[in-house]
XYZ file of C-alpha atoms in Angstrom:
691
model
C -25.385 26.901 67.018
C -22.348 24.339 68.159
C -22.572 21.012 66.169
C -23.301 18.077 68.899
C -19.780 15.438 67.955
C -20.592 11.517 66.894
C -18.012 10.699 70.117
C -20.174 13.048 73.044
C -23.435 11.707 71.477
C -22.060 7.336 71.510
C -20.362 9.026 74.727
C -24.076 9.931 76.040
C -25.389 6.165 74.594
C -22.815 4.122 76.496
C -23.930 5.924 79.629
C -28.395 5.395 79.176
C -26.920 1.565 78.655
C -25.458 1.550 81.404
C -28.278 2.955 83.418
C -30.423 1.061 81.700
C -29.019 -2.269 80.985
C -30.264 -3.984 84.607
C -33.973 -3.069 83.888
C -33.559 -3.968 80.326
C -31.704 -7.508 80.824
C -34.462 -8.358 84.390
C -37.326 -7.715 81.806
C -39.129 -9.856 79.199
C -40.928 -7.323 77.133
C -39.507 -7.898 73.394
C -37.790 -4.862 73.327
C -34.404 -3.861 74.214
C -32.288 -0.266 74.003
C -28.596 -1.097 72.537
C -26.652 0.530 70.251
C -26.447 1.943 66.932
C -25.633 -1.760 64.833
C -22.017 -1.603 63.076
C -23.801 -1.562 60.410
C -25.774 1.353 59.797
C -23.737 4.452 58.275
C -25.935 7.056 59.809
C -26.212 10.408 59.048
C -24.730 13.207 61.823
C -26.869 14.587 64.503
C -28.553 17.326 63.948
C -26.820 18.644 61.304
C -26.589 22.619 61.343
C -25.540 22.416 57.296
C -29.241 20.960 56.763
C -30.619 23.768 55.163
C -34.192 24.108 57.085
C -36.950 24.340 53.823
C -39.557 22.922 55.159
C -42.345 25.067 56.379
C -43.879 24.240 59.801
C -46.951 22.114 59.671
C -48.931 22.588 63.100
C -46.215 23.574 64.939
C -44.112 20.385 63.225
C -41.179 21.237 61.428
C -39.810 17.896 59.646
C -36.017 17.834 59.831
C -34.822 14.291 58.225
C -36.180 10.498 57.936
C -32.828 8.115 57.924
C -34.296 4.794 56.651
C -31.279 1.683 55.909
C -31.943 -1.673 55.001
C -29.774 -4.351 55.721
C -30.864 -8.267 53.390
C -27.510 -9.531 53.472
C -28.441 -12.580 54.905
C -31.526 -14.710 53.636
C -34.632 -15.284 56.616
C -32.480 -12.105 58.939
C -33.866 -8.724 57.429
C -32.599 -5.300 59.311
C -34.536 -1.878 59.486
C -32.784 1.089 61.104
C -35.313 3.793 61.360
C -33.346 7.449 62.366
C -36.259 10.830 62.765
C -36.054 14.421 63.408
C -37.731 17.070 64.251
C -38.556 20.156 65.675
C -41.608 21.877 67.465
C -41.804 25.198 66.487
C -45.130 25.892 69.231
C -47.164 25.198 72.151
C -49.341 23.371 69.482
C -45.979 20.876 68.277
C -45.388 20.489 71.452
C -48.665 18.741 72.335
C -48.993 16.981 69.882
C -45.843 15.503 69.128
C -44.000 14.631 72.650
C -45.033 11.939 72.490
C -43.567 8.644 69.714
C -45.301 5.487 69.053
C -42.876 2.028 67.214
C -45.384 -0.696 66.215
C -44.054 -4.536 65.357
C -44.773 -8.185 65.974
C -42.981 -9.600 68.519
C -43.819 -13.221 67.068
C -41.016 -12.409 64.610
C -39.620 -8.927 65.264
C -37.811 -6.981 67.681
C -37.918 -4.519 68.092
C -33.988 -1.870 69.668
C -34.158 1.441 70.422
C -31.414 2.778 70.038
C -31.242 6.656 70.639
C -33.577 9.964 72.389
C -32.424 12.981 71.883
C -33.456 16.389 72.291
C -30.912 19.251 71.236
C -32.098 22.414 73.568
C -29.950 25.258 71.837
C -26.769 24.094 71.979
C -27.211 21.676 75.432
C -27.929 18.010 74.471
C -30.211 16.223 76.110
C -30.218 12.379 76.403
C -34.025 11.059 77.293
C -33.393 7.437 77.655
C -33.159 7.580 81.167
C -36.082 9.789 81.969
C -38.536 8.895 79.583
C -41.404 6.393 79.959
C -41.298 3.141 78.319
C -44.708 1.408 78.211
C -45.346 -1.810 75.663
C -49.187 -1.902 74.379
C -50.541 -4.734 72.760
C -52.546 -2.462 70.339
C -53.623 -5.191 67.529
C -53.671 -2.248 64.819
C -56.556 -4.287 63.388
C -58.879 -4.328 66.087
C -60.994 -3.002 64.843
C -61.818 -4.973 61.410
C -62.591 -8.388 64.242
C -58.576 -9.108 63.194
C -56.251 -9.830 66.054
C -52.611 -9.622 64.479
C -50.389 -9.955 67.720
C -49.343 -6.278 66.753
C -46.860 -4.143 69.868
C -46.928 -1.123 70.515
C -43.800 0.819 72.663
C -45.561 4.036 73.717
C -42.776 6.668 74.305
C -43.655 10.341 76.787
C -41.109 12.594 76.967
C -40.731 14.466 79.447
C -40.012 18.352 79.744
C -40.169 19.075 75.913
C -40.530 22.525 75.142
C -41.360 24.864 72.472
C -38.411 25.089 70.193
C -36.417 21.873 70.685
C -35.512 19.059 68.514
C -36.271 16.046 68.667
C -34.169 12.527 67.208
C -34.481 9.266 67.795
C -33.551 5.905 66.022
C -34.429 2.376 66.454
C -34.027 -1.020 64.839
C -36.064 -3.969 63.906
C -34.952 -7.336 63.014
C -36.769 -10.027 61.920
C -39.536 -10.613 59.324
C -42.381 -12.898 58.946
C -41.627 -16.806 58.315
C -44.324 -16.876 55.744
C -42.540 -14.827 53.199
C -39.919 -17.049 52.758
C -36.686 -15.581 52.559
C -38.916 -13.159 49.634
C -38.498 -9.558 50.389
C -40.246 -6.434 49.507
C -39.717 -3.374 51.729
C -41.209 0.599 50.577
C -39.134 3.634 50.939
C -41.455 6.484 50.333
C -39.872 9.628 48.198
C -43.072 12.179 49.191
C -44.382 12.822 52.446
C -47.810 14.417 53.983
C -45.628 17.495 55.330
C -42.981 18.625 53.885
C -38.822 17.372 54.462
C -35.591 19.146 54.652
C -33.901 15.618 54.098
C -35.024 12.129 53.064
C -32.612 9.575 53.305
C -32.587 5.812 52.304
C -29.593 3.533 52.108
C -30.047 -0.149 51.082
C -27.771 -3.543 51.321
C -27.983 -6.308 49.306
C -26.130 -8.906 47.871
C -24.530 -8.991 44.460
C -26.274 -12.062 43.610
C -29.634 -11.914 44.774
C -30.663 -7.741 43.990
C -33.869 -6.452 44.398
C -36.025 -5.349 41.469
C -37.031 -1.461 41.851
C -40.774 -0.522 40.449
C -41.474 3.413 40.933
C -44.884 5.246 41.945
C -45.024 9.225 41.057
C -41.534 10.749 40.352
C -38.853 8.736 39.994
C -35.991 10.053 42.190
C -32.348 9.102 41.592
C -30.822 6.250 43.005
C -26.918 5.814 43.651
C -25.986 2.101 42.808
C -22.077 0.811 44.496
C -20.747 -2.576 44.406
C -17.511 -3.608 46.936
C -16.856 -7.359 47.617
C -20.203 -8.703 46.716
C -21.887 -6.124 48.728
C -24.540 -3.491 46.671
C -25.457 -0.319 48.554
C -28.232 1.233 47.132
C -28.806 5.675 48.188
C -31.624 7.450 48.030
C -31.213 11.135 49.067
C -33.454 13.785 48.272
C -33.579 17.288 50.252
C -36.127 20.275 50.347
C -38.895 17.199 50.372
C -41.965 19.276 48.848
C -45.373 17.520 51.074
C -48.260 15.181 48.846
C -51.133 16.840 48.293
C -54.409 14.452 47.900
C -57.073 15.614 46.521
C -60.668 14.797 47.540
C -62.300 12.280 46.203
C -59.436 10.725 43.855
C -60.238 7.214 42.887
C -57.583 5.191 44.542
C -56.177 3.729 41.678
C -54.944 7.732 40.703
C -53.272 7.712 43.682
C -49.858 8.718 42.982
C -47.557 9.319 46.225
C -43.948 9.387 45.280
C -42.737 5.275 46.224
C -39.798 3.266 45.398
C -40.811 -0.571 46.267
C -38.045 -2.516 46.218
C -38.573 -6.536 45.972
C -37.001 -9.668 45.159
C -40.824 -10.330 43.607
C -40.511 -9.438 39.654
C -43.362 -10.457 38.212
C -46.744 -11.471 39.228
C -46.326 -15.065 38.131
C -44.054 -15.256 41.453
C -46.472 -14.238 43.857
C -48.358 -16.960 42.484
C -45.731 -19.717 42.576
C -45.975 -18.463 46.074
C -49.320 -18.575 47.473
C -50.961 -20.950 45.584
C -49.972 -24.064 47.973
C -51.324 -22.820 50.403
C -54.668 -22.931 49.587
C -54.908 -26.357 47.603
C -56.855 -28.833 49.993
C -55.967 -31.858 50.894
C -57.461 -34.974 48.994
C -59.258 -36.142 51.837
C -62.374 -34.821 51.870
C -64.410 -33.558 55.536
C -67.187 -35.821 56.482
C -69.275 -32.629 57.651
C -68.483 -30.890 54.601
C -69.614 -33.624 52.479
C -72.129 -33.321 54.886
C -73.144 -29.767 53.759
C -73.086 -29.837 50.726
C -75.084 -33.075 50.303
C -78.439 -30.615 52.527
C -77.691 -27.999 50.062
C -77.902 -29.874 47.126
C -80.937 -32.110 47.589
C -82.874 -28.703 49.029
C -82.091 -26.740 45.271
C -82.048 -28.865 41.874
C -80.217 -25.914 39.626
C -76.437 -25.675 40.351
C -76.811 -22.269 40.158
C -79.073 -22.064 43.498
C -76.369 -24.780 45.080
C -73.847 -22.774 44.468
C -75.830 -19.409 45.845
C -76.440 -21.805 49.344
C -72.812 -23.078 49.308
C -72.026 -19.358 49.522
C -74.714 -17.596 52.106
C -74.015 -21.295 54.717
C -70.265 -20.090 54.520
C -71.072 -16.471 55.125
C -74.101 -17.011 58.240
C -72.968 -19.937 59.261
C -69.078 -18.955 60.076
C -68.731 -15.859 61.973
C -65.731 -13.075 60.722
C -63.477 -13.380 63.444
C -58.957 -13.733 62.085
C -56.314 -14.528 64.034
C -53.718 -14.012 62.008
C -50.049 -14.272 64.080
C -46.896 -15.135 63.165
C -47.601 -17.583 59.645
C -51.210 -16.903 59.634
C -51.265 -13.748 58.569
C -51.210 -14.828 55.482
C -51.627 -19.313 55.406
C -55.615 -20.049 56.234
C -56.405 -22.570 58.637
C -57.371 -25.864 56.884
C -61.547 -26.070 56.598
C -61.878 -28.890 58.817
C -60.444 -26.123 61.335
C -62.445 -23.693 60.511
C -65.741 -25.318 60.305
C -65.000 -27.012 63.520
C -64.335 -23.557 65.689
C -66.809 -22.036 63.533
C -64.975 -18.265 62.687
C -62.566 -17.105 60.138
C -61.056 -14.630 58.108
C -61.176 -13.780 54.547
C -58.839 -16.412 53.312
C -59.931 -18.429 55.591
C -63.934 -18.443 54.883
C -62.849 -18.744 51.117
C -60.876 -21.625 51.762
C -64.012 -23.361 53.324
C -66.052 -22.175 50.703
C -63.811 -23.799 48.234
C -63.534 -27.183 50.128
C -67.976 -26.770 50.154
C -67.499 -25.720 46.219
C -65.601 -29.137 45.752
C -67.942 -31.231 47.040
C -70.773 -29.770 44.966
C -68.889 -30.710 41.824
C -67.499 -27.608 41.617
C -63.757 -26.635 40.791
C -62.838 -22.751 42.143
C -59.058 -21.152 42.861
C -58.574 -18.665 45.383
C -58.745 -14.651 44.027
C -56.138 -12.545 45.743
C -57.142 -8.510 45.959
C -56.822 -5.460 46.793
C -60.425 -3.907 48.193
C -58.730 0.109 47.665
C -58.851 -1.083 43.749
C -54.884 0.201 44.052
C -54.576 -2.884 41.266
C -56.113 -0.958 38.890
C -53.369 1.150 38.598
C -50.956 0.277 35.738
C -48.046 1.762 38.415
C -49.028 -0.227 41.942
C -45.412 -0.733 42.453
C -46.584 -3.784 45.338
C -46.195 -7.274 44.316
C -45.823 -9.500 47.664
C -47.591 -6.999 49.521
C -49.729 -5.770 46.425
C -53.315 -7.658 48.729
C -55.170 -6.875 51.115
C -58.271 -9.629 51.413
C -59.237 -13.017 49.508
C -62.035 -13.914 47.123
C -63.458 -17.293 45.861
C -63.092 -17.766 41.495
C -64.833 -19.976 39.971
C -66.283 -20.672 35.855
C -69.542 -21.808 35.268
C -69.692 -22.342 31.042
C -67.905 -19.771 29.673
C -68.857 -17.034 32.636
C -66.966 -15.999 34.830
C -68.067 -15.608 38.391
C -65.978 -13.970 42.269
C -67.285 -14.688 44.938
C -66.908 -12.870 48.296
C -68.162 -15.083 51.353
C -67.517 -12.860 54.085
C -70.014 -10.556 53.041
C -73.255 -10.730 54.532
C -76.818 -10.862 53.480
C -76.945 -12.085 49.700
C -79.761 -13.901 49.003
C -80.119 -15.285 45.281
C -79.035 -18.082 42.788
C -74.954 -17.386 41.210
C -75.573 -15.037 38.592
C -78.390 -13.023 40.521
C -76.221 -12.309 43.486
C -73.683 -8.881 43.802
C -70.531 -10.580 42.625
C -67.689 -7.762 44.929
C -65.894 -6.302 41.707
C -62.360 -5.104 43.521
C -61.256 -4.069 39.749
C -58.490 -7.282 39.122
C -57.622 -10.117 40.527
C -54.571 -12.710 41.072
C -56.443 -16.163 40.329
C -54.127 -18.493 42.145
C -53.672 -21.495 39.225
C -51.636 -22.966 37.653
C -52.335 -21.183 34.421
C -51.938 -17.715 35.432
C -49.479 -15.435 34.944
C -51.130 -12.029 34.990
C -54.436 -10.125 36.631
C -57.761 -11.091 35.838
C -60.151 -7.786 35.584
C -63.366 -8.570 37.525
C -65.345 -5.936 36.049
C -69.084 -7.521 36.844
C -71.743 -6.260 33.901
C -74.320 -6.196 37.288
C -75.086 -2.787 38.853
C -73.711 -2.453 42.383
C -76.866 -0.319 43.468
C -79.778 -1.689 41.551
C -83.251 -0.341 42.782
C -86.978 0.759 41.461
C -89.809 2.459 43.185
C -92.790 3.324 43.142
C -94.528 6.227 44.783
C -98.463 6.605 44.457
C -99.927 9.446 45.376
C -103.648 9.346 45.837
C -105.336 12.535 47.087
C -108.223 12.784 48.778
C -111.078 14.958 50.086
C -109.231 15.000 53.667
C -105.838 14.319 53.210
C -103.249 12.390 50.964
C -102.454 8.558 50.682
C -98.865 8.120 50.093
C -97.949 4.703 49.075
C -94.237 3.189 48.319
C -92.856 0.317 46.833
C -89.193 0.019 46.295
C -86.973 -2.954 45.249
C -83.194 -2.913 45.897
C -80.729 -5.450 44.419
C -77.304 -5.827 44.646
C -75.396 -3.681 47.169
C -78.799 -2.085 49.016
C -80.583 -5.295 49.254
C -77.445 -6.211 51.390
C -77.727 -3.088 53.068
C -82.268 -3.311 54.023
C -81.079 -7.108 55.552
C -78.472 -5.868 57.370
C -80.845 -3.297 58.522
C -83.106 -4.791 59.937
C -80.682 -6.744 61.896
C -79.171 -3.709 64.282
C -82.762 -1.310 64.116
C -85.708 -3.947 63.236
C -88.252 -2.614 61.697
C -89.594 -0.127 64.311
C -86.135 2.383 63.859
C -85.806 1.905 60.226
C -90.368 2.613 60.216
C -88.530 5.623 62.269
C -85.512 6.632 58.954
C -87.699 6.507 56.451
C -90.523 8.354 57.917
C -87.824 11.292 59.104
C -87.108 11.313 55.548
C -90.310 11.918 54.091
C -90.572 14.451 56.314
C -88.581 16.387 54.579
C -90.601 16.893 52.351
C -94.075 16.440 53.570
C -94.237 18.753 56.721
C -97.418 17.404 58.131
C -96.981 13.537 56.936
C -97.636 10.272 59.260
C -96.540 7.012 58.845
C -99.563 4.666 58.010
C -97.638 1.012 60.250
C -94.687 -0.201 60.348
C -92.715 -0.782 56.895
C -93.368 -3.898 55.231
C -90.203 -6.708 54.129
C -90.409 -9.697 52.014
C -88.232 -11.319 49.687
C -88.205 -10.832 45.669
C -86.776 -12.157 43.257
C -82.658 -13.731 42.552
C -81.011 -10.884 45.261
C -84.062 -8.375 45.545
C -85.452 -6.820 48.594
C -88.990 -5.160 48.308
C -89.915 -2.986 51.070
C -93.535 -0.948 51.013
C -94.662 2.051 52.879
C -97.612 3.575 53.883
C -97.966 7.171 54.760
C -100.861 9.601 54.982
C -100.530 13.864 54.453
C -103.062 15.965 55.593
C -102.088 19.100 53.370
C -100.103 17.902 49.854
C -101.508 21.394 48.357
C -99.673 24.623 48.815
C -100.966 27.791 48.390
C -100.058 31.161 47.896
C -101.850 34.676 46.831
C -101.255 33.226 42.748
C -101.687 30.451 43.152
C -105.043 27.908 44.290
C -103.527 24.273 44.850
C -99.894 23.955 43.747
C -96.767 21.092 44.352
C -93.551 20.568 43.832
C -92.871 16.326 43.080
C -88.359 15.831 43.014
C -86.891 12.730 42.109
C -85.451 12.483 45.011
C -83.510 8.970 44.904
C -81.616 10.165 42.015
C -81.174 13.817 42.891
C -79.328 11.572 46.163
C -76.869 10.183 44.581
C -76.752 12.840 41.966
C -72.466 13.109 42.482
C -70.783 16.380 41.980
C -67.066 18.373 43.741
C -67.895 20.866 45.498
C -65.229 22.931 43.256
C -63.725 22.193 39.715
C -61.570 25.578 39.840
C -57.583 24.150 39.412
C -58.246 20.905 40.228
C -55.399 17.978 38.516
C -56.780 14.920 40.193
C -59.296 12.713 38.117
C -62.451 12.758 39.737
C -63.723 9.384 41.595
C -68.292 8.830 41.032
C -70.383 5.661 43.105
C -70.616 3.050 40.517
C -72.150 1.099 39.040
C -76.605 2.743 39.677
C -79.242 1.544 38.500
C -81.939 3.889 39.716
C -85.601 4.036 37.801
C -87.950 6.284 40.083
C -91.676 6.805 38.740
C -94.189 9.143 40.109
C -98.080 7.662 39.880
C -99.872 11.300 41.001
C -104.777 10.453 40.915
C -105.924 13.346 39.951
C -109.599 14.780 40.720
C -110.127 16.539 37.283
C -108.771 16.471 33.670
C -105.572 18.261 33.343
C -103.007 18.238 30.221
C -99.024 18.095 29.738
C -96.978 19.924 28.749
C -92.539 19.220 28.166
C -92.581 16.548 29.664
C -90.201 14.199 28.500
C -86.291 15.280 28.474
C -82.909 12.844 28.075
C -79.813 13.444 29.273
C -76.637 11.167 27.886
C -73.232 11.766 28.511
C -69.794 9.458 28.796
C -70.977 9.967 32.509
C -74.201 9.303 32.793
C -77.822 8.948 31.516
C -81.079 10.452 32.764
C -84.415 10.408 31.159
C -87.789 11.378 31.979
C -90.938 10.019 30.733
C -94.518 11.109 31.309
C -97.914 9.568 30.557
C -101.798 10.871 31.259
C -104.440 8.500 30.976
C -106.868 8.395 29.017
C -109.207 9.983 31.447
C -106.876 12.046 32.276
C -107.042 10.815 36.593
C -103.726 9.563 36.596
C -100.780 11.043 35.984
C -97.238 9.098 36.020
C -93.406 9.802 35.827
C -91.035 7.988 35.219
C -87.054 9.134 36.016
C -84.090 6.817 35.124
C -80.299 7.685 36.409
C -78.189 4.740 35.025
C -74.213 5.675 35.889
C -71.625 4.921 33.521
C -68.444 5.554 34.617
C -66.165 5.901 37.777
C -64.338 8.545 36.931
C -63.988 12.257 35.814
C -61.542 13.307 34.622
C -60.212 17.168 35.845
C -59.693 18.659 31.879
C -63.942 17.461 31.928
C -65.319 18.238 35.367
C -66.632 21.689 33.842
C -68.797 19.528 31.086
C -69.731 16.998 33.876
C -70.404 19.702 36.266
C -72.889 21.336 34.423
C -74.532 17.502 32.743
C -75.487 17.310 36.492
C -77.041 20.473 36.893
C -78.983 20.099 33.950
C -80.539 17.088 36.137
C -81.365 19.107 38.969
C -83.429 20.830 36.678
C -85.237 18.261 35.464
C -85.385 15.733 37.638
C -88.509 16.883 39.680
C -92.513 18.087 38.500
C -94.734 20.592 39.097
C -98.604 20.590 39.715
C -101.323 22.794 39.635
C -104.932 23.253 39.020
C -105.111 26.534 37.877
C -102.391 27.727 34.859
C -101.257 30.171 36.798
C -97.137 30.444 38.136
C -96.657 32.973 39.440
C -95.293 32.773 43.128
C -95.204 29.401 43.192
C -91.842 29.274 41.670
C -90.499 31.329 44.511
C -92.204 28.614 46.920
C -90.914 25.824 45.996
C -86.779 27.234 45.793
C -88.073 27.779 49.555
C -89.248 24.535 49.913
C -86.168 23.073 47.788
C -83.919 24.683 50.378
C -85.444 23.335 52.867
C -85.192 20.206 51.648
C -82.269 17.969 53.689
C -80.981 15.817 50.776
C -81.522 18.220 47.810
C -77.641 19.202 46.879
C -77.608 23.117 46.659
C -77.006 23.695 43.528
C -80.053 22.579 42.377
C -81.077 25.638 44.682
C -79.192 27.946 43.064
C -80.242 26.884 39.386
C -84.146 27.177 40.292
C -82.922 31.119 41.137
C -80.994 31.795 38.191
C -83.224 29.975 35.851
C -87.065 30.944 36.680
C -89.445 27.572 35.945
C -86.694 24.771 36.591
C -88.277 23.098 33.645
C -91.602 22.532 35.093
C -94.434 19.351 34.336
C -96.568 22.076 34.167
C -100.436 20.887 33.929
C -103.150 23.190 33.347
C -106.818 22.911 33.458
């Protein structure tokens, strides 16, 4: 293959510019086609000397990524990127013949430099023939945020299998909200293998950039000349980054270098805190709202809870994050007047409302992916994606999220967000603060009563949900209504009781604190099962707990920790009214380890007419180390074995085990391991009631 010369490429680029200059000049679009800037030192295009080490992935072979940054002039940063790849089959042609480049025209300009196809020894310039469309994509629109993002969509014509494609572009400008402070990332690992990854960074010697690393470090060549510092990262044969499933986000370790002007968290506070200062002038309308809240509640905790709910419910979530407004909050009176705002707008409004109630508060920057829990998290300026409110009442620290909905209760009762760590914007802050809450994120207490009759059995379910589960119920009531939820609940129990009939729509009521009470009534025409050995028997499951037992699909060869849903607290009690005195055997059990605590306790009343079995489950950790997964899985399997009980009117268990195994296999919300355990152990540690 003949090497395409730099002069030949330059001539093609010049011709393309001449052909298209009239169109670009007349176009109002905020992008243009231009030659590669003089400050860039591009690597050789389609370098035949570059070894093919990367295996193709779905018809795509990543050949080159060349990133260059120019930060020599304050407030005028520029980025250059060149990408080369090979299309090895039809799938690659189908999925990688279109290119999308995103930017924010509010403060950035996009310059398209090159668009080449190398087919054998023939170099084809695609700038004159490619279709270019500027789309208003709004990358965060699904989250009710308009940020002004535009995307240049490039559709290449006549692309074939075996083609090598190269494109390059520059973006000039930076968001003025950052006050000339720079921070950007250079990835050293990618989703697919890559033949070469190159980065070149220019800054001045009197304004060097700090460097923080996540994952394996990569050598950086540093040189200085005439007041300019040049940093080079050059990798060849870059392996793909492989992320196992269900890894905690705080263990995410994709190779990344972050270059930044900010060296510590205090520098972030100095930048962000002025944006969240309240004006000395109080707003009359906000004061009126506070007065109404104060008159409705005597206790300060109740007033704070009411103020939070007012902002949550009366100001809808919607963000217009253009330019500086990507980080600068609207003033409280503006947010109040339009009755919408994003997290930063609603947080500042809540701070103003709390001030009228005599409560001092501060904004707190957080990362909802809990990335800040990682000791190697490399970002500072771009470390956060959300804002909440921090306050201290007595000796207790609280965090409030005004973007949540359907919360109930006073401060201390309502669920507080826990995103791991937060940066509180106060003059005293020099480091991150722990957000850990003593309240379980998910709390549930369920009382299920079975009352067998002559012709049918009555099932009553009374559930108290708190925390996030209570908020989910209130949300579902808004969207699905009682009838819709009733159908969902009935379908759930139909997996366990084939002939179950609803006794009417479920009842909903607010309970103590932030709880929601749900009451359901059902009729079961045929509770008992029978076979040739047992005339009347039934397996009863701790189904609420079983649904939240969490186990990886496989533990073999796993390198990274496994994330657990935490914290969870579930109490599940089954009461069974019996028609004759029965005796219980082998009923109590406890499983406790580093990750959870499970217990089963049972009792029979003095008359032998009411059997009560109470199951309790508490999570104790949010992850399991890879080395401990076998031990954890064995503990979960033991709970599966214990999270049920068996009742019958005759002592013979016999063929009921076989029937129970089949029944469990059909139960939609049960883990398949439970079925395997029954087949292996036979008796599943049954709670046997003998006459």
